[in-house]
Short mmCIF file of C-alpha atoms and ligand atoms in Angstrom, two decimals:
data_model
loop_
_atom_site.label_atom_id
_atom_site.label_comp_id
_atom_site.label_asym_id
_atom_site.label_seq_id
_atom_site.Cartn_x
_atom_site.Cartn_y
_atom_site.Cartn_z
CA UNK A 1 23.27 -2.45 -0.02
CA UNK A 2 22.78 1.43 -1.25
CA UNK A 3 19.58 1.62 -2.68
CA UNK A 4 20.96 5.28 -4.00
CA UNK A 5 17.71 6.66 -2.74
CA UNK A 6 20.28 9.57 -0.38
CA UNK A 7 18.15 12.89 -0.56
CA UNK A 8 14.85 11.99 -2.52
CA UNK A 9 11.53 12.47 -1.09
CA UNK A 10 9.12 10.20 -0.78
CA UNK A 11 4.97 10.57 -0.24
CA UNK A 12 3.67 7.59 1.94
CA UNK A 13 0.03 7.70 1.79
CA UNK A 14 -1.98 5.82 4.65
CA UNK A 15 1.22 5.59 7.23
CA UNK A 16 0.77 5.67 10.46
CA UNK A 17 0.66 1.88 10.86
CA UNK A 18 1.09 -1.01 9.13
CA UNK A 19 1.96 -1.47 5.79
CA UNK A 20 2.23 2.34 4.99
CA UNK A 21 4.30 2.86 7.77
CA UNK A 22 6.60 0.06 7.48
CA UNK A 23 7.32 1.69 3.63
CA UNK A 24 8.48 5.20 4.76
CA UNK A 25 10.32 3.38 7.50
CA UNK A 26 12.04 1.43 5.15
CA UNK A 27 12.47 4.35 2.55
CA UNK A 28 13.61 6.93 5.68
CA UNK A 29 16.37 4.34 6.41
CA UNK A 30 17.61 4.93 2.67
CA UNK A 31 18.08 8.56 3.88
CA UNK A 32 14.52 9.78 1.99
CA UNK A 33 12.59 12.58 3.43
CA UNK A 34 9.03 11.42 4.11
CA UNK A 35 6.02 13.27 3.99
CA UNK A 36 3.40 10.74 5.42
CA UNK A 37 -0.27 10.57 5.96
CA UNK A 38 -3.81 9.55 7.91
CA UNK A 39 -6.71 10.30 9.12
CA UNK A 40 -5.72 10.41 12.88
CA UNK A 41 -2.96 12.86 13.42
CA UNK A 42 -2.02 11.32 17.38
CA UNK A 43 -0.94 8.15 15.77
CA UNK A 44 1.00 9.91 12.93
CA UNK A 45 2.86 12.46 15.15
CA UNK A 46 3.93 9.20 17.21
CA UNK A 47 4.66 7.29 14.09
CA UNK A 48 6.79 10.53 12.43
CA UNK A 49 8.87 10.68 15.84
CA UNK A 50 9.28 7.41 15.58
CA UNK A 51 10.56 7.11 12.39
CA UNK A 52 12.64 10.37 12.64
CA UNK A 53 14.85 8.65 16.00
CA UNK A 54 15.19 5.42 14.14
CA UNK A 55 16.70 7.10 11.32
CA UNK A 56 17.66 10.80 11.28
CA UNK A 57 15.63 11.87 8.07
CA UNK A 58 12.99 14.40 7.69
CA UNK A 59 9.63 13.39 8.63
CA UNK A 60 6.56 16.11 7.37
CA UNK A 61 3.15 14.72 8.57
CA UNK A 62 -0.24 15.30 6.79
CA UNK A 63 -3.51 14.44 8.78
CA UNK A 64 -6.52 13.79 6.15
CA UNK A 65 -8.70 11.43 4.39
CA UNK A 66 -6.15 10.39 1.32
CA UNK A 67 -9.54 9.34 -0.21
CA UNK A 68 -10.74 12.57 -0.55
CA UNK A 69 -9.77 15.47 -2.92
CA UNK A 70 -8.96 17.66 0.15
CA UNK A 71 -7.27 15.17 1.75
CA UNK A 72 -5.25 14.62 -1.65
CA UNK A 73 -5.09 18.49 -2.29
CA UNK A 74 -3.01 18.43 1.08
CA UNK A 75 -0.43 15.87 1.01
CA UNK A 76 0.23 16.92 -2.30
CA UNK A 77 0.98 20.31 -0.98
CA UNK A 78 3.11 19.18 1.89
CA UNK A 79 4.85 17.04 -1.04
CA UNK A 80 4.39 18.67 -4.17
CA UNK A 81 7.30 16.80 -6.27
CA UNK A 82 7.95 13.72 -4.57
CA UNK A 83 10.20 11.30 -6.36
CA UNK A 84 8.89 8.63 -5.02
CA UNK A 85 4.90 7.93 -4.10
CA UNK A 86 3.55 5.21 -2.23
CA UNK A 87 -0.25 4.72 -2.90
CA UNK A 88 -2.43 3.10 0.20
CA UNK A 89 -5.40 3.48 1.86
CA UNK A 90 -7.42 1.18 4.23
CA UNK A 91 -9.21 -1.76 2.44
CA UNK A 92 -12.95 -2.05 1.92
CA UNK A 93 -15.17 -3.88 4.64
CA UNK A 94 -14.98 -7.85 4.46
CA UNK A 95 -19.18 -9.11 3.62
CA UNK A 96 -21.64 -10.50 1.57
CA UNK A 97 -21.73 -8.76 -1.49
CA UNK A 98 -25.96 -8.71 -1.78
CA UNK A 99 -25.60 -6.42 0.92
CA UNK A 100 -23.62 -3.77 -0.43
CA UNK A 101 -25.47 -0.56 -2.18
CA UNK A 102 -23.68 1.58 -5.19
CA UNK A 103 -22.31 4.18 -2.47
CA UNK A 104 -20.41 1.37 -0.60
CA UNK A 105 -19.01 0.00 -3.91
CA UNK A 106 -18.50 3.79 -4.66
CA UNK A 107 -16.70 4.19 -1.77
CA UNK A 108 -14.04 1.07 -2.57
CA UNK A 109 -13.33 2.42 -6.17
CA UNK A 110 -12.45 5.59 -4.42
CA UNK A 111 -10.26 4.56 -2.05
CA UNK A 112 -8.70 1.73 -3.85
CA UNK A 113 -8.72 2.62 -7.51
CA UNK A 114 -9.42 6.45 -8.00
CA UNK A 115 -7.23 8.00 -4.90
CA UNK A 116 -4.18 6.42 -6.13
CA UNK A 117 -4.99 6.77 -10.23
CA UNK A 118 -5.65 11.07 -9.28
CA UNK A 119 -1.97 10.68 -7.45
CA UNK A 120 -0.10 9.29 -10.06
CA UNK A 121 -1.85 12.08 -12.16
CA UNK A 122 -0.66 14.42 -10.02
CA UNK A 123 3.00 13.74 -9.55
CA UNK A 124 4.03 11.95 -12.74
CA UNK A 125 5.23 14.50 -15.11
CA UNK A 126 7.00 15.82 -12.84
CA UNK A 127 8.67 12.60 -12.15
CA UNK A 128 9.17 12.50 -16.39
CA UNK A 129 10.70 16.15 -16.35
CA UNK A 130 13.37 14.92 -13.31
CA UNK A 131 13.76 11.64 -15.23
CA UNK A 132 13.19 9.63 -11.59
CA UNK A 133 10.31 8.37 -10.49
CA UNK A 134 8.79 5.81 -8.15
CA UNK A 135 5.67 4.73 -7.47
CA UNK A 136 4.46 1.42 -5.62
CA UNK A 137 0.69 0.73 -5.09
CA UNK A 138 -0.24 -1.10 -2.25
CA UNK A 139 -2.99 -3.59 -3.34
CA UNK A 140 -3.52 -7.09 -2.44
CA UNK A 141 -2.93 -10.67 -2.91
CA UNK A 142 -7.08 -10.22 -3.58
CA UNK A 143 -6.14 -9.15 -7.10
CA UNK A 144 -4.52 -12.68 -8.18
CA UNK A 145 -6.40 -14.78 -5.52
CA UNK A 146 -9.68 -13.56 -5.03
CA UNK A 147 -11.01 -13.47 -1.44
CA UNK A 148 -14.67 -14.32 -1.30
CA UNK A 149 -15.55 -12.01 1.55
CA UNK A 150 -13.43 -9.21 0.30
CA UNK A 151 -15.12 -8.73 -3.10
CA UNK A 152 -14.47 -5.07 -2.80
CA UNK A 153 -11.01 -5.34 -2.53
CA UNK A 154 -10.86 -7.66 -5.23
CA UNK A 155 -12.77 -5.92 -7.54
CA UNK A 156 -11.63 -2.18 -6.88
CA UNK A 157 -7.80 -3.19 -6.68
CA UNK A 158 -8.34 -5.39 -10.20
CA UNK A 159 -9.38 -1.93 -12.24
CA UNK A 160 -6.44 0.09 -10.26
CA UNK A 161 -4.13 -3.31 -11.67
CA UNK A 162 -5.52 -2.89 -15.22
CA UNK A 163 -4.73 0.97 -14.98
CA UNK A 164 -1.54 0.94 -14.17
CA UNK A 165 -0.25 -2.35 -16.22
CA UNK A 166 -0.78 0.29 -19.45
CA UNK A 167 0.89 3.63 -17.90
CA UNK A 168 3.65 1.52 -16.60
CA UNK A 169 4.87 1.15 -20.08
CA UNK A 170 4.21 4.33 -21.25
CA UNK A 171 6.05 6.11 -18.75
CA UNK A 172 9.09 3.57 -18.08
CA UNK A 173 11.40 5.49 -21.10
CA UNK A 174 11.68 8.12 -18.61
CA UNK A 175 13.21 6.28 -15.60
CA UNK A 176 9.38 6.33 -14.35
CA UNK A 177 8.72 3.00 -12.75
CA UNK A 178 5.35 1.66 -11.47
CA UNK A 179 5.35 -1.52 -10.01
CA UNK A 180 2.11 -3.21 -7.59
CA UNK A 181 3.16 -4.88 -4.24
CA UNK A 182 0.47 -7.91 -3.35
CA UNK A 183 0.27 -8.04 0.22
CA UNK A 184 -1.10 -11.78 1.55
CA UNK A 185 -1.61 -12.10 5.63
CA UNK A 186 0.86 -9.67 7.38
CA UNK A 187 0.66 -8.83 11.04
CA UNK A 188 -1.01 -5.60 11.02
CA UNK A 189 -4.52 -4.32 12.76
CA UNK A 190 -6.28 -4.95 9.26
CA UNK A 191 -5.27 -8.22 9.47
CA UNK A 192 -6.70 -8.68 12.68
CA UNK A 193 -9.99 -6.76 11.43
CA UNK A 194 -10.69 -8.85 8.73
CA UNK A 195 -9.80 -12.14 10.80
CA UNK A 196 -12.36 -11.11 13.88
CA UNK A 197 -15.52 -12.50 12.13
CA UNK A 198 -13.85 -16.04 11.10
CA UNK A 199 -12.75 -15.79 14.71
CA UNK A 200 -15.64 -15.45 16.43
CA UNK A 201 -17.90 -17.81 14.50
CA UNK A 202 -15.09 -20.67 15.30
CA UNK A 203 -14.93 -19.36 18.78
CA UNK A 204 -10.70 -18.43 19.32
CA UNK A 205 -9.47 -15.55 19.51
CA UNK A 206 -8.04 -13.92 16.69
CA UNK A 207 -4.43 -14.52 17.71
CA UNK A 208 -5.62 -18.31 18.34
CA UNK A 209 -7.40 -18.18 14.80
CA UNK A 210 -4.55 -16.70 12.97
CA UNK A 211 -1.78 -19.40 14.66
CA UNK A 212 -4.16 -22.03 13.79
CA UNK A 213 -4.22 -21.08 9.63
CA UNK A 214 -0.68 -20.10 9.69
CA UNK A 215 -0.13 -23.84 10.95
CA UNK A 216 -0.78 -24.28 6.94
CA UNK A 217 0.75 -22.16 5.44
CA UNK A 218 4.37 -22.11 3.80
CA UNK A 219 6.19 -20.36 6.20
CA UNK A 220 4.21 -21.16 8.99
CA UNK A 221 3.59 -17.62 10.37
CA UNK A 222 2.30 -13.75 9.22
CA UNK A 223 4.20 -12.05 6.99
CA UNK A 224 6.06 -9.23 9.74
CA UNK A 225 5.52 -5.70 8.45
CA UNK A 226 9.19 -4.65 8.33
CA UNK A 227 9.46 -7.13 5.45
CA UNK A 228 6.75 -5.37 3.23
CA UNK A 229 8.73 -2.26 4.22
CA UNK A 230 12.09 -3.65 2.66
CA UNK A 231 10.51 -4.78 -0.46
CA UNK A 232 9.15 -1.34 -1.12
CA UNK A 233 12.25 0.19 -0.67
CA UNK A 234 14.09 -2.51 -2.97
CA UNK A 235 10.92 -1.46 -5.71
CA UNK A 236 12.17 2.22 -5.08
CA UNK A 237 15.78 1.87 -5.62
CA UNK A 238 17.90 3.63 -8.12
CA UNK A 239 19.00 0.38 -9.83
CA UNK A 240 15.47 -0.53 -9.93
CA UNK A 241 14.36 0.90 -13.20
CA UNK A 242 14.23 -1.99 -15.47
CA UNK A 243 11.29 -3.49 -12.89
CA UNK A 244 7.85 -1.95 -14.98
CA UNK A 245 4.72 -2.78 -14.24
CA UNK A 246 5.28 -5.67 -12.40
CA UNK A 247 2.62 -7.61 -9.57
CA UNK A 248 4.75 -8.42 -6.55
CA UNK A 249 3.50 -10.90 -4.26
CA UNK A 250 4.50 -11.16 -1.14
CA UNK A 251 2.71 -14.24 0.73
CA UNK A 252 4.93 -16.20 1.97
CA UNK A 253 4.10 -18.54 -0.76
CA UNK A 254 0.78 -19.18 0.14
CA UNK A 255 -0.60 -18.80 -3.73
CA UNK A 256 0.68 -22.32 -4.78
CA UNK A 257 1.60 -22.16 -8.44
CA UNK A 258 4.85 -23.26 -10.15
CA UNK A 259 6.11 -19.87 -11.53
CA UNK A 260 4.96 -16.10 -11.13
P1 LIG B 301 -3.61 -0.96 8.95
O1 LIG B 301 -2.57 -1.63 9.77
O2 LIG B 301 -5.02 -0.94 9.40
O3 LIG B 301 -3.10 0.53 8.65
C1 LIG B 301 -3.83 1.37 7.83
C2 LIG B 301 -3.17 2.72 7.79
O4 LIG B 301 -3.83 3.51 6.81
C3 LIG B 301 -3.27 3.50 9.08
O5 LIG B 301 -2.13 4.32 9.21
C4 LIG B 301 -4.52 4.34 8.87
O6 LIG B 301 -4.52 5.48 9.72
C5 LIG B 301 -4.33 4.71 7.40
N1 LIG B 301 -5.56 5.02 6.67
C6 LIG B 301 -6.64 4.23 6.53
N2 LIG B 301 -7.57 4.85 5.77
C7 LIG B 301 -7.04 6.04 5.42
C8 LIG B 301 -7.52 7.14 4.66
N3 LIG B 301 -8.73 7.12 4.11
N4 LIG B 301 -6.72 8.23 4.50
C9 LIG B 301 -5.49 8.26 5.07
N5 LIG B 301 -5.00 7.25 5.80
C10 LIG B 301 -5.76 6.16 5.98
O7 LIG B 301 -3.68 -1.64 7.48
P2 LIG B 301 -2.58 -2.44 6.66
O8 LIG B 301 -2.65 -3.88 7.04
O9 LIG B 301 -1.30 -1.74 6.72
O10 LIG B 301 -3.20 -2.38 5.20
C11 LIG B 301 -2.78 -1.44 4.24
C12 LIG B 301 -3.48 -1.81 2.93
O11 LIG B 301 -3.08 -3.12 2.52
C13 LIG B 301 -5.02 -1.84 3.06
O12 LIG B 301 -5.60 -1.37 1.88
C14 LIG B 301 -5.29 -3.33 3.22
O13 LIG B 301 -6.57 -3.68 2.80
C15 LIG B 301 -4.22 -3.92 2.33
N6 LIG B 301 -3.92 -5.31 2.65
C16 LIG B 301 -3.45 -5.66 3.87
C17 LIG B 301 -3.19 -6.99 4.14
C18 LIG B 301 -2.66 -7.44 5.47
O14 LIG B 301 -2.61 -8.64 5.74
N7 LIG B 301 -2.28 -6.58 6.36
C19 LIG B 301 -3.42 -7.98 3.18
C20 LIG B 301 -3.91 -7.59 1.93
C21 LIG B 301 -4.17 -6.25 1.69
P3 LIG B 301 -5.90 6.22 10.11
O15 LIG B 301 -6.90 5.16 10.45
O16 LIG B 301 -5.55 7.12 11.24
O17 LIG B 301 -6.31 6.99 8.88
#
């Protein structure tokens, strides 16, 4: 299937692995120049070549805290006008929520409400002006299923939701689209981050700890990366413009309900 995405350019924030990077795969295999970024610039040169031998589009790397205005101030150079933007960052810290001061809450709201809010400031008018525009946030299954040791997360991510469930509609007459993707468990180092503490305290590994939960749910495994990746892309096709402000989970069917 042609996603009719030939020749547009994409910003991927927070790509070098995982999630991110499985996004501007996807979206570079739809023939979309990608300007990626993160903090460590080894893993995104590897991750660019990567992506450029897998599928012949242009690759421009940006190494820089998205969270930060510089960081911001750069991408958004390297990608001034993308048509499409992909907002992510790492997640808050898992914990107990006594212990966390205003700068660490701070610090969440930044990263996972603020960075992508001062993005989508950023590029949308220009995206209204070209009549095209894409933009997927990269939150959580957190926001609909709270996870009690990620209260961060949930909290941070549930004020970007509110956001953007308003703009969505005022911005869809244009052929703007923004749409939320809800990752549950995929197999990606966060994933093992935030499992290493349940891990320990049962005494497995974190590959024994994650085989034993998946044993419960629906499709018996981690959701694999490439997946995510696919999804995004289907969020950021041309046909896709009737899909506003929409929450898509992707769990594997873990959040038991009947519909939505
Ligand atoms: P990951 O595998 O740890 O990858 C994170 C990527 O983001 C890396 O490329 C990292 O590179 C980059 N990054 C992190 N902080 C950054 C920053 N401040 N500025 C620029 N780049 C940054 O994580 P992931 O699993 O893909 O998770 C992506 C997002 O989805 C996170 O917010 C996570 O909380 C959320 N999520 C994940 C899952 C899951 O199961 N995987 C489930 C729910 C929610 P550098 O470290 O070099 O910067």
């Amino acid at each position: 299937m042609d996603l009719g995405l030939h020749g547009k350019r994409a910003l991927v924030c927070a790509a070098s692995k995982g999630l991110g990077r499985a996004c501007a795969m996807a979206l570079a295999q739809e023939g979309v120049a990608v300007t990626i970024t993160a903090r460590t610039r080894e893993t995104l040169e590897q991750t660019a070549a990567e992506i450029r031998d897998a599928t012949g589009s242009e690759v421009t790397i940006v190494a820089g805290d998205i969270t930060s205005e510089a960081g911001r101030a750069e991408a958004l150079a390297a990608c001034p006008d993308p048509d499409i933007l992909v907002n992510n960052a790492g997640g808050p810290p898992p914990g107990d929520f006594r212990d966390w001061e205003r700068e660490d809450w701070i610090k969440a709201v930044d990263a996972n409400m603020l960075t992508p809010i001062f993005l989508i400031k950023a590029v949308i008018d220009g995206m209204i002006g070209r009549k095209f525009g894409r933009i997927v946030n990269i939150t959580s299954a957190s926001v609909k299923s709270p996870i009690p040791i990620l209260g961060m997360s949930n909290g941070a991510r549930a004020g970007l939701t509110g956001f953007v469930g308003g703009l969505s509609r005022q911005v869809a007459q244009h052929n703007v689209t923004i749409n939320n993707l809800l990752p549950g468990p995929f197999m990606t180092d966060r994933l093992k981050q935030t499992t290493a503490g349940a891990a320990k305290a049962s005494g497995r590994s974190v590959e024994e700890e994650l085989a034993t939960r998946a044993k419960a749910w629906p499709t018996g495994r981690a959701g694999d990366p490439v997946e995510f990746g696919q999804a995004c892309a289907f969020l950021c096709a041309a046909g896709s413009g009737y899909i506003v402000g929409q929450n898509l989970l992707l769990d594997g069917g873990l959040f038991n309900s009947t519909m939505g």
